[in-house]
mmCIF file of C-alpha atoms and ligand atoms in Angstrom:
data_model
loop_
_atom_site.group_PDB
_atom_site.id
_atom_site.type_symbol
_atom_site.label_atom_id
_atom_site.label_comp_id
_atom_site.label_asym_id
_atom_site.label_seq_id
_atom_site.Cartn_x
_atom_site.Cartn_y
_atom_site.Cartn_z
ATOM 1 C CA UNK V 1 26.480 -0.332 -59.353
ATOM 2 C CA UNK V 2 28.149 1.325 -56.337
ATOM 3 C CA UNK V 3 31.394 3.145 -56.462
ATOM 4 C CA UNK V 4 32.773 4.829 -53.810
ATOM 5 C CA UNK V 5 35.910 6.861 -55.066
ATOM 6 C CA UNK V 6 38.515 7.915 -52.376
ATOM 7 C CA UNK V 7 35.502 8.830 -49.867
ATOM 8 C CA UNK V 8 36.977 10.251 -46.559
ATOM 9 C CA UNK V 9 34.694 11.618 -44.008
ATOM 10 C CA UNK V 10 36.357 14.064 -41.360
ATOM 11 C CA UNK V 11 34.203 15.400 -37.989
ATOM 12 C CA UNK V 12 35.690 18.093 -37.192
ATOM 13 C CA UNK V 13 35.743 19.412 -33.919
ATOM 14 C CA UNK V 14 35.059 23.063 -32.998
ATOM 15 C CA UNK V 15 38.110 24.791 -34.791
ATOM 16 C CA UNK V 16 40.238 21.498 -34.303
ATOM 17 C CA UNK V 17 40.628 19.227 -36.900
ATOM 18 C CA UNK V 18 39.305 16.093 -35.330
ATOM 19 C CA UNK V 19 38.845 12.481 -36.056
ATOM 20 C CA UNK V 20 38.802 10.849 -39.696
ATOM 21 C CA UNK V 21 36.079 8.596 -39.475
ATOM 22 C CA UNK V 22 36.687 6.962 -43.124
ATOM 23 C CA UNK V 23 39.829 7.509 -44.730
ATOM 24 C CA UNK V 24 40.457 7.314 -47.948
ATOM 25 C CA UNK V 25 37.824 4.246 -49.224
ATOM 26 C CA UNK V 26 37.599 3.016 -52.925
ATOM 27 C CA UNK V 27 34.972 0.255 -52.932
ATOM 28 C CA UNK V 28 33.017 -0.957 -56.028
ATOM 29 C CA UNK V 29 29.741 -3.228 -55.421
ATOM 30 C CA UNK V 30 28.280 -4.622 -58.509
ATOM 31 C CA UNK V 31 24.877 -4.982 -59.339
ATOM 32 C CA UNK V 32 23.140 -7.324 -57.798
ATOM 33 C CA UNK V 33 25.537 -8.497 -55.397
ATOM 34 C CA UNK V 34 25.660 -8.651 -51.406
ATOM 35 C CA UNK V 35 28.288 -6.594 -50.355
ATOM 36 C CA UNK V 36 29.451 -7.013 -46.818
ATOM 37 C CA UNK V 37 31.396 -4.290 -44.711
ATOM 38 C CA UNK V 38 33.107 -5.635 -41.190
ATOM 39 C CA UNK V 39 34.557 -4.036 -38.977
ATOM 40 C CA UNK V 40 34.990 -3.565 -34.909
ATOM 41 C CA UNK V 41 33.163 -0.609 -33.183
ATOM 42 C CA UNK V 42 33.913 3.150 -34.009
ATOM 43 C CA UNK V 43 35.985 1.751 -37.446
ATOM 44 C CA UNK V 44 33.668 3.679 -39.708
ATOM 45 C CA UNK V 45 31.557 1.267 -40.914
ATOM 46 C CA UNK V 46 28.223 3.147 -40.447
ATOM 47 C CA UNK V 47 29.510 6.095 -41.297
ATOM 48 C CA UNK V 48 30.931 4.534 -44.736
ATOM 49 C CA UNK V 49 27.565 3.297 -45.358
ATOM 50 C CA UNK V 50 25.651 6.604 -44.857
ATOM 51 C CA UNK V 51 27.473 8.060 -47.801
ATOM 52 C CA UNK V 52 26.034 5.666 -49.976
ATOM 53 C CA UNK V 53 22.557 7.536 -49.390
ATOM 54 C CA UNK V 54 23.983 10.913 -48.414
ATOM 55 C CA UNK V 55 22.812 10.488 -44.659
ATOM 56 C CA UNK V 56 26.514 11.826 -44.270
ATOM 57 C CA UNK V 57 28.148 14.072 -47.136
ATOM 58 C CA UNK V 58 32.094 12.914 -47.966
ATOM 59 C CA UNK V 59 34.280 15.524 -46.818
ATOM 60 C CA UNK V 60 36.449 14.264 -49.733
ATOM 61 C CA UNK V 61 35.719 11.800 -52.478
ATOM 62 C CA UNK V 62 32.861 10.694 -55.026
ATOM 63 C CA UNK V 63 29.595 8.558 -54.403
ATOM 64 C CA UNK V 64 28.334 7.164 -57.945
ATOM 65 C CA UNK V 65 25.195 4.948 -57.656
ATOM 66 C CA UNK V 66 23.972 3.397 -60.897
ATOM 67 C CA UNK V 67 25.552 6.048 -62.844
ATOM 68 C CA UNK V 68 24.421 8.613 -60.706
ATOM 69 C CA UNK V 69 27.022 10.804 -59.070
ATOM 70 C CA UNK V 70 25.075 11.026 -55.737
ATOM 71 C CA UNK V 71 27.192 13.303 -53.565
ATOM 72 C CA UNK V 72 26.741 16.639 -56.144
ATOM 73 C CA UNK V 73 23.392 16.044 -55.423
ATOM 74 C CA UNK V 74 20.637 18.360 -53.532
ATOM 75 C CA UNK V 75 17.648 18.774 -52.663
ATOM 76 C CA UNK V 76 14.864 17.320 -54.972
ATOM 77 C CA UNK V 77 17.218 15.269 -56.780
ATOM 78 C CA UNK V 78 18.682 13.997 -53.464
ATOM 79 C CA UNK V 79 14.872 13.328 -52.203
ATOM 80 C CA UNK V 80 14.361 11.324 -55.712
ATOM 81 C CA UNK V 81 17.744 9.209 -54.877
ATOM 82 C CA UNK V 82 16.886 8.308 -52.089
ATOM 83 C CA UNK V 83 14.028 6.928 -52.790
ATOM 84 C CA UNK V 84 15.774 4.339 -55.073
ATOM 85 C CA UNK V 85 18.426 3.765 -51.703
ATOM 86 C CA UNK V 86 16.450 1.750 -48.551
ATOM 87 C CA UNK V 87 18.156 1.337 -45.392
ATOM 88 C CA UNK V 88 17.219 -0.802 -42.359
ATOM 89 C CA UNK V 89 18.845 -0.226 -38.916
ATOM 90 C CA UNK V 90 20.044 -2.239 -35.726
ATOM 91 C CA UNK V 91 17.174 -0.926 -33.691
ATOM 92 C CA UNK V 92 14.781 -1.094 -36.645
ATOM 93 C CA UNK V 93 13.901 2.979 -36.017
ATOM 94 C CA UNK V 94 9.967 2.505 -36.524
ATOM 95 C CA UNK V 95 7.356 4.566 -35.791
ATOM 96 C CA UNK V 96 5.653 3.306 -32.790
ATOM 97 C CA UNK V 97 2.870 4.753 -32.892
ATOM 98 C CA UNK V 98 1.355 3.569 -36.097
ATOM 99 C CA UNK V 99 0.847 -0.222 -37.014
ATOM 100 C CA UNK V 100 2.663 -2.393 -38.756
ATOM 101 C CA UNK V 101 0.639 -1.441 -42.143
ATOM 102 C CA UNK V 102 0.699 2.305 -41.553
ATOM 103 C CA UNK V 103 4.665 1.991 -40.966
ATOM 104 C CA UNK V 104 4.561 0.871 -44.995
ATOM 105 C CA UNK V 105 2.046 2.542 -46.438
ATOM 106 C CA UNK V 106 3.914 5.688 -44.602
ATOM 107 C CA UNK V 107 7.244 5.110 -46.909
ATOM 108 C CA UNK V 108 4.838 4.865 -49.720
ATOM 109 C CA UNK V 109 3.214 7.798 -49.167
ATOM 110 C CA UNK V 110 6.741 10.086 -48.561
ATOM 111 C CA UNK V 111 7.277 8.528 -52.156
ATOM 112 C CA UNK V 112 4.335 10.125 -53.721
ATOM 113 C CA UNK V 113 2.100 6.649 -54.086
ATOM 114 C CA UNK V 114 -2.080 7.108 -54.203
ATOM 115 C CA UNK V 115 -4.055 6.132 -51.947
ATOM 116 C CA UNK V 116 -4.876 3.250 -54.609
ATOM 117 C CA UNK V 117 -1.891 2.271 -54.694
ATOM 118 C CA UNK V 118 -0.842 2.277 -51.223
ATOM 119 C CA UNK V 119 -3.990 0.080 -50.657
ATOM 120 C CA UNK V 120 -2.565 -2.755 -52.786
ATOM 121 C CA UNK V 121 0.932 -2.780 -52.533
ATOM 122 C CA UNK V 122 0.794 -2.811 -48.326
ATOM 123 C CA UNK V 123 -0.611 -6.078 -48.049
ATOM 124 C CA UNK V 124 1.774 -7.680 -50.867
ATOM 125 C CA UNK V 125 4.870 -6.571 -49.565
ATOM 126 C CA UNK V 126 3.928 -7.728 -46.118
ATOM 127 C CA UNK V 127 3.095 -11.397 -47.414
ATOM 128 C CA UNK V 128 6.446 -10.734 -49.072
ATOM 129 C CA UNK V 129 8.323 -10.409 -45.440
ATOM 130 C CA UNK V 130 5.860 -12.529 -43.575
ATOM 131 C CA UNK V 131 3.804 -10.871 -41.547
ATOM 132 C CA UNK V 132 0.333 -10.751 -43.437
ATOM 133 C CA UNK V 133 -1.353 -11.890 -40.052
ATOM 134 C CA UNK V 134 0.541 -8.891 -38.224
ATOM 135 C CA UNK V 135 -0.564 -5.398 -40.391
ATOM 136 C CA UNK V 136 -2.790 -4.229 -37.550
ATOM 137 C CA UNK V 137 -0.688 -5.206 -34.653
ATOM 138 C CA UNK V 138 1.576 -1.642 -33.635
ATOM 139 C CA UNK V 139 5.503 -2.772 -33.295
ATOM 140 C CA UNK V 140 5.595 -2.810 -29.493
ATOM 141 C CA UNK V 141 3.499 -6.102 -29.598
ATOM 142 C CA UNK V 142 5.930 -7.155 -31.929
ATOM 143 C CA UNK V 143 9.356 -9.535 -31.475
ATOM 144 C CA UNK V 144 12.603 -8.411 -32.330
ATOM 145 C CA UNK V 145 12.633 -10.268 -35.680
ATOM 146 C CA UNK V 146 8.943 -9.192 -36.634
ATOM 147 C CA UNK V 147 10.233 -5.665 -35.968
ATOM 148 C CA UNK V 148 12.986 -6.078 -38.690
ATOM 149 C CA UNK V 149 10.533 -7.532 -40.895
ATOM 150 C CA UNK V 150 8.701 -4.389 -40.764
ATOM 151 C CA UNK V 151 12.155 -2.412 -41.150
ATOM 152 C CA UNK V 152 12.515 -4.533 -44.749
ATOM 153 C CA UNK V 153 9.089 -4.016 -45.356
ATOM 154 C CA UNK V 154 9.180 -0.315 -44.998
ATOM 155 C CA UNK V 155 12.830 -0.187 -47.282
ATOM 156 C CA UNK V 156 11.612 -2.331 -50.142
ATOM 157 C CA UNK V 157 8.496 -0.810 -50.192
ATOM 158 C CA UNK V 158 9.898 1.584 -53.323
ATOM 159 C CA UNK V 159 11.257 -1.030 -54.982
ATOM 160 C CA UNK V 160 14.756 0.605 -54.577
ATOM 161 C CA UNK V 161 17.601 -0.767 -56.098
ATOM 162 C CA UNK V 162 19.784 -1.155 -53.234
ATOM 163 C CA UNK V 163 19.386 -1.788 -49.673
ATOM 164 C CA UNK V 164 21.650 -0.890 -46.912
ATOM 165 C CA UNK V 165 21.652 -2.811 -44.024
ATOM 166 C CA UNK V 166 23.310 -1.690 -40.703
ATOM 167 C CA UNK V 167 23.827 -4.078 -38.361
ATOM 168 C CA UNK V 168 20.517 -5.585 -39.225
ATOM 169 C CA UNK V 169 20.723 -8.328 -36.680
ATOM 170 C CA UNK V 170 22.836 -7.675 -33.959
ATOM 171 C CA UNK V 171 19.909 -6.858 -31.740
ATOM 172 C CA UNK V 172 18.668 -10.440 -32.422
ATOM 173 C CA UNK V 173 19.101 -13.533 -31.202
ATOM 174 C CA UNK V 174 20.910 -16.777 -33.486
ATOM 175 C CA UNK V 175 17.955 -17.963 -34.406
ATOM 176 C CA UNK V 176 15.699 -15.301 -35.268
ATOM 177 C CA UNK V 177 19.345 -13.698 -36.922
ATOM 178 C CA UNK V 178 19.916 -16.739 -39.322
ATOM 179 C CA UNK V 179 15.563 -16.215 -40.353
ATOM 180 C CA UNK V 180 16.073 -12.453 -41.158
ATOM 181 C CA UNK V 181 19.422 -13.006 -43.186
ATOM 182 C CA UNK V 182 17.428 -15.513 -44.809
ATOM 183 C CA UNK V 183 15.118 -13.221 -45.977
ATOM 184 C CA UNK V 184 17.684 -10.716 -46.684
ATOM 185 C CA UNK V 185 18.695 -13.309 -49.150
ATOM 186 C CA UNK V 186 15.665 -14.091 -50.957
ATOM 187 C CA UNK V 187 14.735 -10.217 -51.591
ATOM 188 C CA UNK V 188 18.308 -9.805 -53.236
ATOM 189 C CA UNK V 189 17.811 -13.111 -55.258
ATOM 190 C CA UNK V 190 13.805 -12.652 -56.081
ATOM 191 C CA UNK V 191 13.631 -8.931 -56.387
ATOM 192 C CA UNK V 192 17.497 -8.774 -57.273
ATOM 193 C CA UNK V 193 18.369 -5.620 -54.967
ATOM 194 C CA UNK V 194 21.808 -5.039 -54.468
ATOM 195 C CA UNK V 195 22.628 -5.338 -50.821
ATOM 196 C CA UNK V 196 25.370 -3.560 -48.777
ATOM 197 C CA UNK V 197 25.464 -5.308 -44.913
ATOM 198 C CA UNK V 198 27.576 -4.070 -42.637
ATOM 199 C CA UNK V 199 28.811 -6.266 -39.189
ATOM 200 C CA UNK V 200 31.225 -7.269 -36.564
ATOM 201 C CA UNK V 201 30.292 -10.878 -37.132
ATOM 202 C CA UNK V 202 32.244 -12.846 -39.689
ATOM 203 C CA UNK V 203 29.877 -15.645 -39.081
ATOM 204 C CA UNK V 204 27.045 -13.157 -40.588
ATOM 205 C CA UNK V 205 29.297 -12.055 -43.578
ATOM 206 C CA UNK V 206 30.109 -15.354 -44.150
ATOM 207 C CA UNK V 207 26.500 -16.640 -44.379
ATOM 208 C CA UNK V 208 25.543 -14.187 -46.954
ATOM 209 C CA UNK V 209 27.700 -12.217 -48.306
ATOM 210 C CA UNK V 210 29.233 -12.803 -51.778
ATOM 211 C CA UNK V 211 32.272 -10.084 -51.159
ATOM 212 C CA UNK V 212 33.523 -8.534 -48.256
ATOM 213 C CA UNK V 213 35.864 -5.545 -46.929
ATOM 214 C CA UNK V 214 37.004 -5.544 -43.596
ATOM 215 C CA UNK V 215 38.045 -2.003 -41.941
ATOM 216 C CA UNK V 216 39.963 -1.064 -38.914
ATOM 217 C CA UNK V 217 40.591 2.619 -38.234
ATOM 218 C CA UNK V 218 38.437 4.114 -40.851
ATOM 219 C CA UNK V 219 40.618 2.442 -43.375
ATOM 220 C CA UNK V 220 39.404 -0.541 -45.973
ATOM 221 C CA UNK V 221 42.668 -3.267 -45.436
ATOM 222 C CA UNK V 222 41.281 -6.167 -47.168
ATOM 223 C CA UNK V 223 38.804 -6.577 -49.667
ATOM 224 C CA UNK V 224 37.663 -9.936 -51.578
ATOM 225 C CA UNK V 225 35.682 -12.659 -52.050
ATOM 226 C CA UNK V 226 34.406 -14.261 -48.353
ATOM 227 C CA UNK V 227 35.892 -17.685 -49.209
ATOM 228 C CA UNK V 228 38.853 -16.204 -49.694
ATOM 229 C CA UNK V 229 38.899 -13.937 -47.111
ATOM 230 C CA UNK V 230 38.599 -16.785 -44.999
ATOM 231 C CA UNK V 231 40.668 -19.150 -46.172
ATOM 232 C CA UNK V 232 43.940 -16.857 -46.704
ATOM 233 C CA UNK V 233 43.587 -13.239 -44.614
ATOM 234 C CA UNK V 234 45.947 -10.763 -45.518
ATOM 235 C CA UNK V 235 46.309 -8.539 -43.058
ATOM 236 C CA UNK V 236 46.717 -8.956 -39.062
ATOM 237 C CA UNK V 237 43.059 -7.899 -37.998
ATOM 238 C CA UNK V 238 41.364 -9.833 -40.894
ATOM 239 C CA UNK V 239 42.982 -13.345 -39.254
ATOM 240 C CA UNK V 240 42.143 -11.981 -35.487
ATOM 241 C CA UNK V 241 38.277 -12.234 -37.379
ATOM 242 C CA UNK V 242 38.620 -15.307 -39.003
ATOM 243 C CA UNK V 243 40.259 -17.011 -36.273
ATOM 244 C CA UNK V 244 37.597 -15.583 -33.374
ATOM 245 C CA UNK V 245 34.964 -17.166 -35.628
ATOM 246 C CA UNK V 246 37.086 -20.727 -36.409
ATOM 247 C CA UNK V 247 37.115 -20.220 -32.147
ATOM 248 C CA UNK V 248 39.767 -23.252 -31.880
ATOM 249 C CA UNK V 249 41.578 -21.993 -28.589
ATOM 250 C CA UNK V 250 43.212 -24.676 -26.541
ATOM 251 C CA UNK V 251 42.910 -24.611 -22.964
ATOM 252 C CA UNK V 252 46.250 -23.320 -21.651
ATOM 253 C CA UNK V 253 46.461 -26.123 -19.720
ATOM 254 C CA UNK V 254 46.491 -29.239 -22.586
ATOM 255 C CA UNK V 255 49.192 -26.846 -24.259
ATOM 256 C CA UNK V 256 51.727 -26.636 -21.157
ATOM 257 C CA UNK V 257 51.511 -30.516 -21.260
ATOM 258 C CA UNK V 258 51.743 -31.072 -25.077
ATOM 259 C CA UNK V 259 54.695 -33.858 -25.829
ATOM 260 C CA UNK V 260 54.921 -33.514 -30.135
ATOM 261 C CA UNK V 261 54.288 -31.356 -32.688
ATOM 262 C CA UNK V 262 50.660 -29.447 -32.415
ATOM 263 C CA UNK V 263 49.658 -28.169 -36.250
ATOM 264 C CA UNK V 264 46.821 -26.146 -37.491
ATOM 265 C CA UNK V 265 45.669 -26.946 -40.463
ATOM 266 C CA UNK V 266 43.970 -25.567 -43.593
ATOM 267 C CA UNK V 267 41.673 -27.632 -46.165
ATOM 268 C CA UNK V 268 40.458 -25.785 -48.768
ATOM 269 C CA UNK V 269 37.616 -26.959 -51.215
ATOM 270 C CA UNK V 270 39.027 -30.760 -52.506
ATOM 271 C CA UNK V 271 41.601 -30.956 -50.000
ATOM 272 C CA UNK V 272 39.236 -30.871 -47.202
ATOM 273 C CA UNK V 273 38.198 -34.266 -48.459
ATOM 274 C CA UNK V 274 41.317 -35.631 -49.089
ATOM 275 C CA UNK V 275 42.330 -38.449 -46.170
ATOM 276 C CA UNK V 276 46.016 -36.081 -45.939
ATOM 277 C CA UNK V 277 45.956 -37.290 -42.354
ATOM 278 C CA UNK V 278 45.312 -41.141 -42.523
ATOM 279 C CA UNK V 279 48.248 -40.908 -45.287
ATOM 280 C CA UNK V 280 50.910 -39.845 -43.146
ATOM 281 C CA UNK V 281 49.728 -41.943 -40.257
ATOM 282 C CA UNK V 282 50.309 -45.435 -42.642
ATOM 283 C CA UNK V 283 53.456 -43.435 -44.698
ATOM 284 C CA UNK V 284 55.821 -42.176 -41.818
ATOM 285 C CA UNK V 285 54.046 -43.887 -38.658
ATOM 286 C CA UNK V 286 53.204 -41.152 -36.933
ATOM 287 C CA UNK V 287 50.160 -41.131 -34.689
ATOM 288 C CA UNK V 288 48.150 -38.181 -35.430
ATOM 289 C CA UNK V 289 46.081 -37.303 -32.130
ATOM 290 C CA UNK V 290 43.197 -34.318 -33.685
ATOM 291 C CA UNK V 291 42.674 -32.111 -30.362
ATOM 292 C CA UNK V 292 40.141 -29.978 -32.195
ATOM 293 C CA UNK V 293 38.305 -29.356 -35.654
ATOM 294 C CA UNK V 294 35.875 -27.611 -37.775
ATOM 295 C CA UNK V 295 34.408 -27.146 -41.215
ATOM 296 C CA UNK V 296 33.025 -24.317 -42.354
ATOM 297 C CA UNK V 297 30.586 -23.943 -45.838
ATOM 298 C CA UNK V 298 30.766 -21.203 -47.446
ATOM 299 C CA UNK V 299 28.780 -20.807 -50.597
ATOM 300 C CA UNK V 300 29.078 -24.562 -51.421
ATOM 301 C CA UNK V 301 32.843 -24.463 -50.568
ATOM 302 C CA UNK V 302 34.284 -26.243 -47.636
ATOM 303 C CA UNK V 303 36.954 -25.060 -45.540
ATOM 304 C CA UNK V 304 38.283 -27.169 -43.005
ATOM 305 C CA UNK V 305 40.369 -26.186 -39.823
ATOM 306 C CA UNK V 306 41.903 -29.126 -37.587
ATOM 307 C CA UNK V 307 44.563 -28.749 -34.361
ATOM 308 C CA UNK V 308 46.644 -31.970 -34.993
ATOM 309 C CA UNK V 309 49.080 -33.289 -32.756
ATOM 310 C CA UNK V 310 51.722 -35.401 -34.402
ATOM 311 C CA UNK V 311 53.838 -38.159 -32.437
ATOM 312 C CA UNK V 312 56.552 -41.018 -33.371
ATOM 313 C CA UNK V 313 57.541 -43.189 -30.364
ATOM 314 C CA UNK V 314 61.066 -43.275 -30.923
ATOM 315 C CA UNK V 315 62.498 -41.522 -34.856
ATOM 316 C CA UNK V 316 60.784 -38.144 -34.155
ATOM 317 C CA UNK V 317 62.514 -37.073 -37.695
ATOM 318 C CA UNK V 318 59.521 -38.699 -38.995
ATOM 319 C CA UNK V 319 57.510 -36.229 -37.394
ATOM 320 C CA UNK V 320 59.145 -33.599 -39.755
ATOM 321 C CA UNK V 321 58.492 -35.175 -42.720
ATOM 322 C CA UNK V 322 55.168 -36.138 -42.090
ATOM 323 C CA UNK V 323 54.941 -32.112 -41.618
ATOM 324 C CA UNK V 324 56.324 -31.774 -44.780
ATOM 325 C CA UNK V 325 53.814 -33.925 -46.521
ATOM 326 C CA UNK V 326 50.940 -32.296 -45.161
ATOM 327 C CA UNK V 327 52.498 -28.839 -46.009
ATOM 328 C CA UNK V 328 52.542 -29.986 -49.449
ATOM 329 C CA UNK V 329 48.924 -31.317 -49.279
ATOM 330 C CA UNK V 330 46.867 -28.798 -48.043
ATOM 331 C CA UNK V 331 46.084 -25.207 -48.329
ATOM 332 C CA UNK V 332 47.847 -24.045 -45.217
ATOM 333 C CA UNK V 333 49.690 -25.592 -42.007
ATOM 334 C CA UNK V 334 51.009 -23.391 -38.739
ATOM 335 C CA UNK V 335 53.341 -25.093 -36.617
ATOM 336 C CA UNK V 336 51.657 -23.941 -33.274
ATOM 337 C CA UNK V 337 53.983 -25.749 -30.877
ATOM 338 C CA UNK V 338 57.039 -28.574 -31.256
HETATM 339 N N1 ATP H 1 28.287 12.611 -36.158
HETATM 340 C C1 ATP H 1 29.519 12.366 -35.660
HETATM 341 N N2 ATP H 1 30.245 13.342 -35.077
HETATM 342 C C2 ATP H 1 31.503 13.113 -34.616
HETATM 343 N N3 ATP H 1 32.102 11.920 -34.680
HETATM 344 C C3 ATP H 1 31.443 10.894 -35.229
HETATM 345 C C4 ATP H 1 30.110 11.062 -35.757
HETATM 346 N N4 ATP H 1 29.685 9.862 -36.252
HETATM 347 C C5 ATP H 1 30.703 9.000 -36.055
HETATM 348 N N5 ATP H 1 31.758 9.610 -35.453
HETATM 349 C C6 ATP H 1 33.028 8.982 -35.117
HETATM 350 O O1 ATP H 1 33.523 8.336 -36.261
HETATM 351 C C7 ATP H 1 34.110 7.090 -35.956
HETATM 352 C C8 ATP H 1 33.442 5.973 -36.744
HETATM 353 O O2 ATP H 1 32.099 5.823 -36.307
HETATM 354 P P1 ATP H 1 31.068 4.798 -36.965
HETATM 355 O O3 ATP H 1 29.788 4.970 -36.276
HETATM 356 O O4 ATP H 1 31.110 4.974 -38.435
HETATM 357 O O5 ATP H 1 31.741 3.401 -36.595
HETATM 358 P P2 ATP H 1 31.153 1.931 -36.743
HETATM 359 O O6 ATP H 1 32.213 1.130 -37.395
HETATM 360 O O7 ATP H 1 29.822 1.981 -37.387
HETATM 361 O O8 ATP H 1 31.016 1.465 -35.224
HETATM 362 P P3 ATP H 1 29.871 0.549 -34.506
HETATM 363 O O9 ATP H 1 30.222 -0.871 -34.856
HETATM 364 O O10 ATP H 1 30.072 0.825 -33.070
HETATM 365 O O11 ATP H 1 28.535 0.976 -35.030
HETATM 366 C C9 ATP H 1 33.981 6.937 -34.447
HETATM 367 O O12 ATP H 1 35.195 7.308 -33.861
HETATM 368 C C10 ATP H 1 32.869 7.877 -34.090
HETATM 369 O O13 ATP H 1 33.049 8.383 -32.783
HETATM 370 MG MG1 MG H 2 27.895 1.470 -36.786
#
């Protein structure tokens, strides 16, 4: 649906070369799909994004959307693209001084829509996002959530066949974020929009994103399916992600008095029911002390994360085969101290 073919994007600077804000990206979203992009600040996420609709031109590299090969395009044909491309924005970007209806019906308008037309589709597509009771109200008397309703509101209202999403809830807060991805989810799966969502939250990738590449430094290092990507990171930056969201720090202090071997451990999907750690407790007679835990769904797939701290009172060789058992038993172990 979208493929992005060895897109860099260069700002140069006065006579000076400058910075390369994307370098060198190959990306291919399929139809239908929600593709997300993380990243931390300045990596080149939004700027990645923008090519997608030709906000920003590639300095090098090819845009194709649905067949389309977007970045030879101009003028009229650009306008046309675009139209089938909605975006929505961090700070929402709406006109504030029009209401919540006008705010559609003026995206419907720029797309060439009568008056007729406008008329019937304003109030369906704002049932659609929830805010029937809200078309006359103007976005200042809005919340933060209502005002990214409006933002959807205003991108579907073409019926475009993808929607890029920038950041579309970092302004909000947990609760109000988890009811807008919600949404994002039901327009992809009811209206079946392709969505591209860029963040610097795992924890937002991982609620709705089906695939995900993660960029430092302008570059794409890791690409995959979000299970995946969370269960076995590749590269150095993509575990600093996962691990800020698994957020399974000791205090310094219970480490500096630790007395046996601390583990962190991995269960993927089956294994994360599996009783691995009763087992080695009754097998080698260990006593298996869990200092911290989580589980994760993603999709329907668990993936579990314990800190494990393994004792014997006197043979502590039994400790290191009761390692070796769980090594063989689950999807991951990291011997974090012992
Ligand atoms: N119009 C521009 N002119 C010059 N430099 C730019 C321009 N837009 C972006 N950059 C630079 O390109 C790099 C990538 O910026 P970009 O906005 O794409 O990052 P980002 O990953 O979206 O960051 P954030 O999470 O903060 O939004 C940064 O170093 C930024 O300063
Ligand atoms: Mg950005």
């Amino acid at each position: 649906m979208i493929q992005l073919d060895h897109i860099s994007v260069d700002f140069p600077q006065g006579k000076q070369p400058g910075a390369r804000a994307v370098d060198n990206v190959s990306l291919h979203i399929k139809r239908g799909e929600i593709y997300g992009i993380v990243g931390a600040s300045g990596a080149g996420k939004s700027t990645l994004l923008r090519t997608i609709n030709l906000l920003q031109r590639p300095s090098t590299g090819d845009v194709i959307v649905n067949g389309v090969r977007v970045s030879e395009l101009s003028g009229s044909g650009l306008r046309r693209q675009r139209q089938k491309i909605g975006m929505i924005f961090q700070h929402f970007n709406l006109m504030f001084t029009r209401t919540v209806a006008a705010n559609v019906a003026f995206s419907l308008r720029a797309a060439g829509k009568s008056s007729a037309d406008i008329a019937s589709r304003v109030p369906e597509i704002l049932a659609l996002v929830g805010l029937t009771d809200k078309a006359t109200a103007f976005p200042a008397q809005l919340s933060g959530g209502q005002k990214q309703r409006v933002g959807i509101a205003r991108a579907i209202a073409n019926q475009p066949e993808v929607l890029l999403c920038d950041e579309p809830t970092s302004a909000l807060d947990l609760e109000t974020s988890a009811s807008i991805l919600t949404l994002l989810k039901e327009i992809n799966l009811r209206l079946g929009i392709t969505i591209v969502l860029i963040s610097h939250e795992m924890t937002v990738i991982k609620t709705i994103c089906d695939r995900v590449a993660v960029m430092t430094g302008g570059k794409v290092v890791e690409e995959g399916a979000v299970f995946d990507i969370f269960a076995t990171p590749q590269h150095e930056f993509t575990r600093q992600l996962v691990s800020h969201t698994f957020n399974l720090e000791l205090p310094p202090r219970l480490m500096q008095d630790l007395r046996g071997t601390l583990l962190k451990i991995l269960f993927v999907g089956a294994s994360a029911e599996q009783p691995v750690l009763s087992d080695v407790a009754t097998r080698f007679g260990v006593s298996v002390n869990i200092l911290h835990g989580k589980i994760e769904y993603i999709g329907h797939r668990a993936l579990g994360l314990l800190v494990a701290l393994l004792t014997h009172p006197s043979q502590p060789e039994q400790v290191a085969l009761a390692v070796a058992y769980i090594q063989e038993n689950t999807a991951r172990v990291e011997v974090l101290h012992g």
